[in-house]
């Protein structure tokens, strides 16, 4: 590792957004403490939330203003090679800041009758800082610290309702499982460090660069896909034997394979993917609804970006680990997410299972490491974030009424009864959101799911694609059941709902129309996602993998 | 020929033993005692690797602060661990299955990389010390400071932010508001559980 000291060189200072956010958190924290000490009983949650929304909007502008959005795929490392600034980091930071901006505007209306004090919002903002650092870091230590920051905030947020036993219990569950995941991560990183001698991603790109096939023709990478398909279930054989495809200096590199395996497993635990998903069902149900909204819509994005980064560094020599693991985990996620949700009556567990399902699709297309599959995966992720923002907004609106009259914080589907009769706009929004999640044709969810299945079939994973399609059919059932509850229920007296202000409905309409706009022009996101994916390949000069 | 690494093997054995006893013991205070022992043996391991500063720092922080925190917790809350082994037989076989998977597939091949011992500075064997370069060399604490505040500045600041998050959370959870008004919750009055 080259430990030269280059902190103060402002030529390559590319952390404007992070710097702005850190300074603003500290400033706002000091101001709040000074204000609250003087005036008792002051209600500042909406003000803070909207202030943070404007800060995120301005940081979006800061990110756009930097020299990273180029058509040429130049990239540079700054701050002692810890921060990697390229199109990937810029685009993912922008998307994250934008979706968090929408989140804070949504959240600003829901503090009036809840026990969530201003610390909740400040902790959320620390988490967003951590997520932004994950997107733009080029160093495993920084990634570990940012993951810890996000996870710590998550543990605190799930237990924020002190008086409720279930909330605190789920917080402790999340703490224990998250701590185990972080320790597995550190173990994996230490194994990789033992073998390679550094934890900088810039070093891995140099170390694992194999230029022998740089100028080959198309035939070889068709053969590459066939070899991946052939070695589908031979995970353990590959782990024990010498790497059969490449006889090189990394032939006895079992430690690095274990390290990579552990890192991936820890991220799968944090993403609540299939064999490691059981904590998320309890935690998502018993946490405050805003917290669950934050977990399912916003934190998952950064972890998937980190998975992309780690995969692209190690893909040339250790493709079989990454592809096999992602395939198995993705497939079980889809199976469990579809079949586990059939008997759910609680809304938050329902959304947890559906997020397992969606993340399963994203990871499944990550297992085929081609240009088109990464595009499909990223596109699905962005569409998932938008639909979840819409659906959770309506869930929050409905839970507000239930809290006012029944003092209950858990939401069942019986609270959605005949929403069409009292508020057809909300019901229509939920209709579009759920139909898009299930993947039915005219909506954007269909296009994103179709892209993933198309990529699977191109890679000759026929049985995988078949099971994914059958599980989508099963999942369509429970989405349509919700729509039936909204529109076609056979009761005479419906539920009481609260009237909505224009403030609240504006963001709802914007999200709703964004989904319809994507329906008309799905290519709107495609250019952004395409530049995102191309940047990965240009960093390593491995255009043959395209 | 004397084996160079017998002492380190003893330390390895005791770390594992005390960690196992933390999990097995049915009295909470015994578990805490074995936890303290495992920290102390870890710091002995670090001393053998010539990192004395870090070893003593671990004793101060882990034993002096964190274990005392757990001690207060055990004193104040009545932990009953009598029925701990009631469901042992249900999980025994699956536990052994996963453990054997990890051992035979993973650990066996990982241990090969650790088998050669490069530490030949045991007191029975001769080795050469260059005293002149030793005088001018950087010792351990100085090396930490040279790297931590220059190369890892960003990580250092992020650690500070993590501690701030923990502080905010701790203050929120301990904060005790006296409720001045009581409102009537009809649902709780009517409901029968």
XYZ file of C-alpha atoms in Angstrom:
739
model
C 0.000 0.000 0.000
C 1.244 3.404 -0.841
C 0.690 5.506 2.252
C 1.564 8.912 0.914
C -0.158 11.800 2.600
C -2.424 13.743 0.297
C -5.161 15.007 2.524
C -5.058 18.671 1.703
C -4.788 18.509 -2.056
C -7.992 20.136 -3.178
C -7.514 19.243 -6.850
C -9.272 15.969 -6.407
C -11.641 16.896 -3.626
C -14.769 15.054 -4.514
C -16.620 14.769 -1.218
C -18.539 18.023 -1.417
C -21.890 16.397 -0.713
C -20.636 14.410 2.288
C -18.840 17.422 3.707
C -21.938 19.556 3.353
C -24.107 16.957 5.038
C -21.731 16.451 7.964
C -21.416 20.165 8.619
C -25.167 20.633 8.372
C -25.918 17.794 10.818
C -23.569 19.199 13.416
C -24.818 22.724 12.939
C -28.460 21.710 13.199
C -27.732 19.569 16.257
C -26.139 22.489 18.049
C -28.973 24.833 17.081
C -31.623 22.397 18.262
C -29.979 21.910 21.609
C -29.720 25.648 22.105
C -33.330 26.193 21.123
C -34.888 23.332 23.051
C -33.222 24.243 26.295
C -34.950 27.599 26.347
C -38.457 26.734 25.199
C -40.241 23.780 26.812
C -42.705 21.739 24.804
C -41.561 22.981 21.418
C -42.543 20.941 18.359
C -39.770 21.065 15.791
C -39.931 17.711 14.048
C -41.598 18.913 10.844
C -39.233 21.869 10.628
C -36.146 19.674 11.017
C -37.466 17.154 8.535
C -38.104 19.789 5.921
C -34.722 21.386 6.625
C -33.025 18.054 6.003
C -35.054 17.656 2.829
C -33.707 20.953 1.506
C -30.173 19.963 2.545
C -30.505 16.742 0.562
C -31.881 18.630 -2.432
C -28.917 20.997 -2.324
C -26.527 18.072 -2.019
C -28.143 16.610 -5.151
C -27.193 19.849 -6.898
C -23.672 19.607 -5.436
C -23.297 16.095 -6.796
C -24.490 17.198 -10.225
C -22.013 20.043 -10.169
C -18.918 17.917 -9.779
C -16.772 16.719 -12.626
C -17.926 13.155 -12.357
C -20.793 13.095 -14.769
C -18.752 12.701 -17.879
C -19.383 10.755 -20.987
C -15.758 9.641 -20.909
C -15.407 7.171 -18.108
C -12.565 8.803 -16.253
C -12.290 8.144 -12.596
C -9.970 9.273 -9.869
C -9.184 8.434 -6.287
C -9.074 11.162 -3.689
C -8.366 11.500 0.015
C -5.528 8.957 0.037
C -7.330 6.582 -2.340
C -10.167 6.065 0.107
C -12.795 7.837 -1.988
C -13.400 6.617 -5.501
C -15.208 9.103 -7.665
C -16.545 7.938 -10.958
C -19.899 7.707 -12.704
C -20.984 4.862 -10.434
C -20.548 6.807 -7.242
C -21.980 10.009 -8.696
C -25.097 8.374 -10.096
C -25.758 6.255 -7.033
C -25.202 9.217 -4.698
C -27.599 11.297 -6.744
C -30.301 8.647 -6.743
C -29.848 8.089 -3.017
C -30.007 11.792 -2.188
C -33.051 12.274 -4.369
C -34.990 9.368 -2.885
C -34.022 10.443 0.642
C -35.205 13.953 -0.206
C -38.594 12.507 -1.092
C -38.492 10.403 2.071
C -37.933 13.391 4.324
C -40.692 15.385 2.690
C -43.046 12.458 3.184
C -41.924 11.929 6.759
C -42.353 15.550 7.790
C -46.130 15.196 8.061
C -46.161 12.132 10.288
C -44.654 13.418 13.496
C -47.640 15.260 14.872
C -49.238 12.434 16.779
C -46.290 10.154 17.308
C -43.768 9.762 20.071
C -40.854 10.088 17.657
C -38.801 13.020 18.862
C -36.278 15.061 16.917
C -33.480 12.565 17.646
C -35.173 10.169 15.229
C -34.679 12.527 12.317
C -31.094 13.330 13.256
C -30.262 9.626 13.484
C -31.837 9.073 10.070
C -29.614 11.750 8.642
C -26.517 10.092 10.081
C -27.655 6.908 8.374
C -27.970 8.706 5.056
C -24.432 10.009 5.509
C -23.271 6.436 6.002
C -25.120 5.288 2.898
C -23.508 8.032 0.831
C -20.079 6.987 2.057
C -20.731 3.380 1.030
C -21.537 4.526 -2.516
C -18.368 6.515 -2.984
C -15.725 4.641 -0.998
C -12.800 2.765 -2.491
C -11.587 1.174 0.686
C -12.876 -1.698 2.819
C -12.218 0.083 6.124
C -14.354 3.054 5.131
C -17.066 0.720 3.902
C -17.023 -1.175 7.189
C -17.296 2.018 9.199
C -20.155 3.342 7.066
C -21.976 -0.007 7.302
C -21.548 0.162 11.066
C -22.913 3.714 11.110
C -26.000 2.710 9.150
C -26.513 -0.414 11.244
C -26.118 1.397 14.568
C -28.678 3.962 13.528
C -30.981 1.135 12.446
C -30.685 -0.595 15.826
C -31.547 2.621 17.624
C -34.417 3.430 15.298
C -36.188 0.079 15.635
C -36.333 0.450 19.388
C -37.469 4.042 19.389
C -40.839 3.381 21.008
C -39.554 2.835 24.496
C -42.868 1.865 26.061
C -43.554 -0.967 23.634
C -41.915 -4.254 24.587
C -42.053 -5.633 21.065
C -40.257 -2.653 19.630
C -37.369 -2.941 22.090
C -37.218 -6.708 21.675
C -36.951 -6.424 17.903
C -34.226 -3.826 18.354
C -32.191 -6.279 20.435
C -32.750 -9.000 17.829
C -31.574 -6.690 15.080
C -28.552 -5.675 17.184
C -27.395 -9.235 17.737
C -27.842 -10.346 14.148
C -26.362 -7.149 12.739
C -23.347 -7.486 15.029
C -22.794 -11.060 13.838
C -23.019 -9.901 10.234
C -20.518 -7.102 10.837
C -18.091 -9.485 12.542
C -18.333 -11.886 9.581
C -17.605 -8.925 7.315
C -14.507 -7.991 9.282
C -13.305 -11.598 9.275
C -13.748 -11.757 5.498
C -11.914 -8.490 4.970
C -9.066 -9.675 7.199
C -8.721 -12.873 5.152
C -8.630 -10.871 1.933
C -6.057 -8.545 3.504
C -3.960 -11.520 4.565
C -3.806 -12.783 1.031
C -3.548 -9.599 -0.993
C -1.844 -7.218 1.449
C -4.207 -4.308 1.069
C -7.814 -3.316 1.503
C -7.970 -0.647 -1.175
C -10.156 -1.407 -4.148
C -7.642 0.392 -6.387
C -5.096 -2.266 -5.463
C -7.521 -5.079 -6.214
C -8.206 -3.752 -9.677
C -4.474 -3.812 -10.401
C -3.881 -7.161 -8.698
C -6.691 -9.105 -10.299
C -6.277 -7.682 -13.777
C -5.815 -10.378 -16.335
C -5.228 -8.863 -19.739
C -4.574 -12.109 -21.579
C -8.039 -12.194 -23.055
C -8.457 -8.481 -23.648
C -8.460 -8.659 -27.390
C -10.385 -11.831 -27.899
C -13.405 -12.224 -30.115
C -16.998 -12.810 -29.230
C -16.726 -16.590 -29.150
C -14.789 -16.731 -25.946
C -17.296 -14.974 -23.816
C -20.042 -17.147 -25.118
C -17.906 -19.997 -23.863
C -17.595 -18.141 -20.585
C -21.351 -18.264 -20.105
C -21.431 -21.956 -20.858
C -18.800 -22.655 -18.266
C -20.757 -20.710 -15.684
C -23.840 -22.679 -16.550
C -21.979 -25.979 -16.371
C -20.527 -25.247 -12.954
C -23.903 -24.325 -11.529
C -24.024 -26.712 -8.593
C -20.380 -27.569 -8.243
C -19.729 -24.992 -5.578
C -17.818 -27.228 -3.249
C -15.754 -28.844 -5.953
C -14.596 -25.439 -7.024
C -13.767 -24.443 -3.498
C -11.529 -27.441 -2.889
C -9.760 -27.953 -6.180
C -7.379 -25.670 -7.883
C -9.282 -23.178 -10.013
C -9.857 -25.197 -13.138
C -10.229 -22.387 -15.607
C -7.182 -20.305 -14.721
C -3.855 -21.852 -13.799
C -2.124 -18.847 -12.369
C -0.510 -17.490 -9.248
C -3.851 -17.473 -7.456
C -4.345 -21.195 -7.822
C -3.984 -21.971 -4.127
C -6.016 -19.028 -3.034
C -8.506 -20.601 -0.746
C -8.283 -17.874 1.870
C -9.399 -15.165 -0.461
C -12.337 -17.290 -1.527
C -13.364 -17.718 2.097
C -12.943 -13.987 2.638
C -15.100 -13.115 -0.339
C -17.682 -15.698 0.742
C -17.906 -14.199 4.235
C -18.175 -10.638 2.945
C -20.993 -11.633 0.651
C -22.814 -13.519 3.406
C -22.631 -10.544 5.733
C -24.133 -8.281 3.081
C -26.847 -10.849 2.376
C -27.720 -10.861 6.072
C -27.974 -7.083 6.097
C -30.112 -7.099 2.960
C -32.343 -9.756 4.566
C -32.045 -12.178 1.656
C -33.280 -15.695 1.706
C -31.596 -18.049 4.058
C -30.829 -15.088 6.339
C -34.158 -13.306 6.282
C -35.873 -14.415 9.477
C -34.819 -11.420 11.542
C -36.370 -8.953 9.133
C -39.898 -10.280 9.573
C -40.002 -9.479 13.279
C -37.949 -6.330 13.052
C -39.952 -4.782 10.218
C -43.221 -5.562 11.997
C -42.364 -4.147 15.382
C -40.327 -1.101 14.417
C -42.005 2.292 13.989
C -43.510 2.552 10.510
C -41.171 5.348 9.451
C -38.204 3.200 10.418
C -39.453 0.249 8.373
C -40.037 2.605 5.467
C -36.425 3.731 5.753
C -35.045 0.189 5.902
C -36.979 -1.221 2.994
C -36.847 1.694 0.609
C -33.504 3.390 1.122
C -30.832 1.374 2.936
C -30.984 -1.586 0.561
C -29.838 0.499 -2.384
C -26.374 1.247 -1.040
C -25.676 -2.331 -0.022
C -26.431 -3.546 -3.538
C -24.094 -0.862 -4.947
C -21.395 -2.184 -2.619
C -22.050 -5.715 -3.886
C -21.588 -4.464 -7.454
C -18.249 -2.881 -6.527
C -16.857 -5.906 -4.734
C -17.984 -8.239 -7.508
C -16.370 -6.242 -10.299
C -13.012 -6.202 -8.494
C -12.882 -9.950 -7.965
C -14.896 -11.175 -10.938
C -12.025 -12.217 -13.159
C -10.596 -14.899 -10.911
C -13.439 -15.681 -8.545
C -16.461 -15.498 -10.759
C -17.650 -18.944 -9.738
C -18.084 -17.973 -6.102
C -19.993 -14.826 -6.884
C -22.205 -16.318 -9.551
C -23.056 -19.484 -7.637
C -23.779 -17.727 -4.370
C -25.885 -15.015 -5.948
C -27.818 -17.621 -7.906
C -28.629 -19.787 -4.891
C -29.465 -16.867 -2.611
C -31.527 -15.115 -5.276
C -33.533 -18.199 -6.106
C -34.342 -19.043 -2.488
C -35.250 -15.410 -1.867
C -37.764 -15.487 -4.676
C -39.221 -18.777 -3.451
C -39.502 -17.680 0.155
C -40.707 -14.201 -0.700
C -43.513 -15.544 -2.843
C -44.689 -18.432 -0.719
C -44.204 -16.852 2.675
C -46.532 -14.016 1.948
C -49.625 -16.022 1.145
C -51.101 -15.956 4.638
C -49.959 -12.555 5.789
C -52.449 -10.228 7.395
C -50.018 -7.703 8.782
C -48.979 -5.024 6.383
C -45.391 -4.522 7.484
C -44.471 -8.205 7.364
C -46.156 -8.315 3.966
C -43.895 -5.521 2.774
C -40.880 -7.304 4.278
C -41.613 -10.461 2.308
C -42.182 -8.489 -0.875
C -38.863 -6.710 -0.393
C -37.178 -10.127 0.011
C -38.816 -11.119 -3.277
C -37.640 -8.001 -5.110
C -34.117 -8.165 -3.745
C -34.043 -11.801 -4.859
C -34.612 -10.685 -8.428
C -31.888 -8.048 -8.190
C -29.335 -10.528 -6.821
C -30.381 -13.170 -9.358
C -29.501 -10.952 -12.269
C -26.265 -10.022 -10.512
C -25.185 -13.665 -10.734
C -24.820 -13.367 -14.497
C -22.097 -10.850 -14.810
C -22.705 -9.248 -18.155
C -23.501 -5.712 -19.247
C -27.185 -6.370 -19.828
C -27.696 -8.150 -16.532
C -26.192 -5.347 -14.463
C -28.393 -2.885 -16.332
C -31.448 -5.027 -15.600
C -30.523 -5.331 -11.937
C -29.950 -1.617 -11.429
C -33.113 -0.674 -13.308
C -35.158 -3.044 -11.158
C -33.634 -1.510 -8.042
C -34.557 2.042 -8.990
C -38.109 1.050 -9.933
C -38.357 -0.865 -6.647
C -37.374 2.257 -4.703
C -39.964 4.412 -6.455
C -42.833 1.961 -6.006
C -41.940 1.415 -2.373
C -41.914 5.151 -1.726
C -45.449 5.308 -3.076
C -46.795 2.273 -1.220
C -45.292 3.176 2.135
C -46.680 6.676 1.869
C -50.204 5.345 1.700
C -49.498 2.888 4.532
C -48.296 5.780 6.687
C -51.407 7.812 5.894
C -53.651 4.949 6.906
C -51.748 4.150 10.076
C -52.152 7.728 11.249
C -55.886 7.328 11.588
C -55.566 4.050 13.390
C -53.189 5.586 15.895
C -55.565 8.435 16.599
C -58.578 6.349 17.548
C -57.285 2.942 18.531
C -53.824 3.770 19.868
C -52.404 0.856 17.959
C -49.229 0.958 15.958
C -49.622 -2.238 13.976
C -51.530 -2.163 10.714
C -53.566 -5.010 9.288
C -55.061 -5.317 5.891
C -58.488 -4.911 7.421
C -57.636 -1.235 7.811
C -57.509 -0.901 4.042
C -61.155 -1.909 3.612
C -62.977 -0.050 0.877
C -60.429 2.739 0.596
C -61.922 3.386 -2.812
C -65.160 4.671 -1.316
C -63.545 7.241 0.941
C -60.477 8.245 -1.081
C -60.292 6.963 -4.644
C -57.002 8.724 -5.360
C -55.134 6.862 -2.643
C -56.713 3.613 -3.727
C -55.666 4.234 -7.313
C -52.125 4.993 -6.184
C -51.981 1.745 -4.255
C -53.438 -0.050 -7.251
C -50.679 1.202 -9.523
C -48.017 0.499 -6.900
C -49.072 -3.063 -6.192
C -49.715 -3.995 -9.797
C -46.291 -2.654 -10.706
C -44.707 -4.708 -7.890
C -46.406 -7.855 -9.067
C -45.126 -7.375 -12.601
C -48.281 -7.081 -14.631
C -47.936 -5.815 -18.180
C -48.689 -2.203 -18.734
C -46.794 -1.043 -15.661
C -43.078 -0.420 -15.264
C -42.634 -3.367 -12.905
C -43.353 -5.639 -15.828
C -40.588 -4.128 -17.931
C -37.983 -4.368 -15.215
C -38.900 -7.955 -14.341
C -39.044 -8.869 -18.013
C -35.535 -7.533 -18.519
C -34.195 -9.726 -15.722
C -35.933 -12.842 -17.038
C -34.722 -12.085 -20.560
C -31.147 -11.852 -19.313
C -31.547 -15.167 -17.483
C -32.754 -16.877 -20.629
C -29.897 -15.373 -22.651
C -27.495 -16.979 -20.186
C -29.310 -20.296 -20.636
C -30.556 -20.469 -17.045
C -33.857 -21.943 -18.180
C -34.994 -23.655 -14.998
C -34.115 -20.611 -12.907
C -36.174 -18.380 -15.167
C -39.057 -20.850 -15.031
C -39.104 -20.919 -11.226
C -38.876 -17.124 -11.124
C -41.870 -16.816 -13.423
C -43.916 -19.354 -11.456
C -43.115 -17.572 -8.200
C -44.150 -14.265 -9.755
C -47.475 -15.861 -10.558
C -47.863 -16.898 -6.937
C -46.902 -13.426 -5.727
C -49.412 -11.811 -8.077
C -52.127 -13.516 -6.033
C -51.438 -11.618 -2.847
C -51.009 -8.312 -4.602
C -54.367 -8.750 -6.274
C -55.883 -9.767 -2.941
C -54.921 -6.330 -1.551
C -56.584 -4.678 -4.552
C -59.680 -6.737 -3.895
C -59.695 -5.511 -0.293
C -59.380 -1.929 -1.507
C -62.083 -2.055 -4.139
C -64.344 -5.086 -3.996
C -65.175 -5.950 -0.409
C -68.627 -7.156 0.532
C -69.294 -5.025 3.584
C -71.652 -2.142 4.155
C -69.713 0.094 6.507
C -66.148 1.011 5.626
C -63.343 2.446 7.709
C -62.870 6.054 8.693
C -59.964 7.895 7.103
C -58.484 11.286 7.691
C -58.716 14.034 5.121
C -55.453 14.857 3.405
C -53.838 18.257 2.891
C -52.491 19.513 -0.383
C -48.982 19.376 1.096
C -49.231 15.672 1.552
C -50.892 14.880 -1.739
C -48.388 16.772 -3.896
C -45.554 14.316 -3.361
C -47.987 11.446 -3.709
C -49.061 12.736 -7.108
C -45.444 13.259 -8.197
C -44.516 9.662 -7.344
C -47.651 8.335 -8.933
C -47.092 10.257 -12.129
C -43.452 9.198 -12.233
C -44.594 5.585 -12.399
C -47.033 6.398 -15.182
C -44.340 8.393 -16.987
C -42.009 5.409 -16.834
C -44.852 3.369 -18.270
C -44.973 5.651 -21.276
C -41.221 6.110 -21.660
C -39.234 3.380 -19.897
C -36.050 4.550 -21.569
C -35.933 7.588 -19.319
C -33.856 5.767 -16.694
C -32.078 3.542 -19.136
C -29.372 6.018 -20.177
C -28.440 6.749 -16.572
C -28.256 3.062 -15.706
C -26.260 2.299 -18.838
C -23.566 4.865 -17.999
C -23.529 3.476 -14.478
C -22.769 -0.033 -15.696
C -20.269 0.924 -18.388
C -18.157 2.696 -15.771
C -17.479 -0.610 -14.009
C -15.972 -2.180 -17.080
C -13.905 0.822 -18.066
C -12.185 0.860 -14.687
C -10.687 -2.518 -15.313
C -10.258 -2.350 -19.098
C -12.040 -5.641 -19.420
C -14.287 -4.792 -22.268
C -14.336 -8.422 -23.297
C -16.776 -9.172 -20.522
C -19.340 -6.936 -22.193
C 14.937 -29.144 18.675
C 12.547 -27.109 20.695
C 9.367 -26.051 19.044
C 9.166 -22.321 18.826
C 5.471 -21.964 19.132
C 4.397 -24.060 22.095
C 3.572 -21.029 24.213
C 1.413 -19.550 21.503
C -0.450 -22.856 21.232
C -1.215 -22.747 24.946
C -2.612 -19.242 24.575
C -4.748 -20.346 21.618
C -6.098 -23.237 23.662
C -7.016 -21.050 26.619
C -8.739 -18.442 24.488
C -10.935 -21.081 22.918
C -11.567 -22.749 26.263
C -12.646 -19.579 28.010
C -14.891 -18.577 25.082
C -16.568 -21.977 25.240
C -17.103 -21.592 28.978
C -18.693 -18.191 28.443
C -21.371 -19.898 26.390
C -21.761 -23.032 28.510
C -21.803 -21.717 32.037
C -25.152 -21.458 33.729
C -24.236 -18.740 36.175
C -23.960 -15.289 34.670
C -21.090 -14.180 36.867
C -19.032 -17.212 35.830
C -19.693 -16.328 32.193
C -18.490 -12.815 32.808
C -15.376 -14.125 34.508
C -14.522 -16.309 31.545
C -15.166 -13.381 29.214
C -12.615 -11.347 31.142
C -10.204 -14.265 30.917
C -10.632 -14.450 27.149
C -9.865 -10.733 26.836
C -6.744 -11.171 28.959
C -5.523 -14.096 26.878
C -6.140 -12.094 23.696
C -3.964 -9.336 25.067
C -1.267 -11.897 25.948
C -1.401 -13.009 22.313
C -0.908 -9.423 21.239
C 2.067 -9.048 23.570
C 3.627 -12.090 21.948
C 3.192 -10.340 18.610
C 5.103 -7.322 19.986
C 2.098 -4.984 20.161
C 2.267 -4.034 23.834
C 0.428 -0.751 23.555
C -2.569 -2.337 21.906
C -2.529 -5.199 24.431
C -2.676 -2.910 27.442
C -5.233 -0.713 25.720
C -7.434 -3.773 25.248
C -7.165 -4.618 28.927
C -8.050 -1.096 29.959
C -11.006 -0.758 27.614
C -12.473 -4.223 27.447
C -11.815 -5.437 30.966
C -11.897 -2.106 32.709
C -14.916 -0.546 31.061
C -17.014 -3.026 29.119
C -16.818 -5.961 31.522
C -17.587 -3.657 34.441
C -20.622 -2.465 32.483
C -21.773 -6.047 32.065
C -21.131 -6.612 35.766
C -23.452 -3.758 36.680
C -26.035 -5.145 34.286
C -25.868 -8.598 35.879
C -26.086 -7.106 39.357
C -29.184 -5.095 38.601
C -31.118 -7.605 36.513
C -31.906 -11.044 37.838
C -30.682 -13.498 35.216
C -32.062 -16.983 35.555
C -30.325 -19.447 33.307
C -31.681 -22.649 34.812
C -33.665 -23.914 31.829
C -30.957 -23.300 29.332
C -30.451 -26.905 28.233
C -34.090 -27.899 27.968
C -34.115 -27.894 24.161
C -30.564 -29.082 23.668
C -31.347 -32.385 21.913
C -33.460 -30.724 19.240
C -30.618 -28.555 18.032
C -27.711 -30.870 18.747
C -27.656 -32.825 15.499
C -28.210 -29.891 13.176
C -25.558 -27.973 15.072
C -23.054 -30.773 14.590
C -23.959 -30.993 10.914
C -23.243 -27.312 10.257
C -20.113 -27.422 12.384
C -18.751 -30.399 10.469
C -19.516 -28.625 7.189
C -17.527 -25.613 8.308
C -14.699 -27.738 9.659
C -14.178 -30.170 6.825
C -14.756 -27.809 3.946
C -13.472 -24.498 5.161
C -11.210 -24.683 8.179
C -9.087 -27.559 6.940
C -7.969 -25.595 3.914
C -7.631 -22.298 5.731
C -5.309 -23.740 8.383
C -2.740 -24.754 5.757
C -1.980 -21.105 5.206
C -1.193 -20.605 8.878
C 0.969 -23.680 9.479
C 4.428 -22.269 8.805
C 5.585 -20.204 11.740
C 7.691 -17.263 10.704
C 8.338 -16.127 14.263
C 11.838 -17.346 15.096
C 12.588 -14.934 17.890
C 12.041 -17.437 20.686
C 14.579 -17.223 23.493
C 16.171 -20.564 22.679
C 17.216 -19.628 19.179
C 19.803 -17.122 18.018
C 18.788 -14.158 15.983
C 20.483 -10.973 14.959
C 19.403 -7.549 16.314
C 20.600 -4.422 14.565
C 20.775 -2.106 17.589
C 21.554 1.017 15.573
C 18.445 0.770 13.464
C 16.460 -0.231 16.550
C 17.330 3.073 18.184
C 15.984 5.094 15.300
C 12.988 2.929 14.658
C 9.403 3.898 15.225
C 7.790 2.185 18.153
C 4.309 0.912 18.221
C 2.280 3.787 19.656
C 4.070 6.258 17.431
C 3.303 4.167 14.359
C -0.387 4.131 15.240
C -0.460 7.895 15.488
C 1.536 8.355 12.273
C -1.015 6.362 10.295
C -4.246 7.034 12.110
C -4.215 10.815 11.860
C -2.759 11.116 8.368
C -3.710 8.204 6.176
C -6.932 7.297 7.947
C -8.219 10.760 8.789
C -11.575 10.217 7.155
C -12.111 6.948 9.003
C -11.099 8.605 12.258
C -13.683 11.334 11.797
C -16.287 8.765 10.871
C -15.553 6.879 14.089
C -16.201 10.127 15.928
C -19.549 10.426 14.165
C -20.414 6.845 15.143
C -19.712 7.689 18.772
C -21.917 10.761 18.436
C -24.754 8.565 17.170
C -24.325 6.249 20.149
C -24.336 9.242 22.483
C -27.553 10.622 21.017
C -29.193 7.209 21.266
C -28.081 6.681 24.848
C -29.355 10.105 25.927
C -32.701 9.498 24.234
C -33.249 6.075 25.793
C -32.347 7.178 29.307
C -34.330 10.397 29.204
C -37.094 10.266 31.735
C -40.124 12.453 31.178
C -42.603 12.920 33.984
C -46.042 12.650 32.496
C -48.102 15.608 33.651
C -51.498 14.764 32.121
C -53.267 11.445 31.828
C -55.698 10.953 29.011
C -58.483 8.424 28.853
C -57.827 5.489 26.556
C -61.221 3.866 26.077
C -59.905 0.880 24.171
C -57.750 -0.200 27.085
C -60.609 0.308 29.546
C -63.052 -1.857 27.635
C -60.708 -4.576 26.408
C -60.253 -7.782 28.330
C -57.075 -9.793 27.694
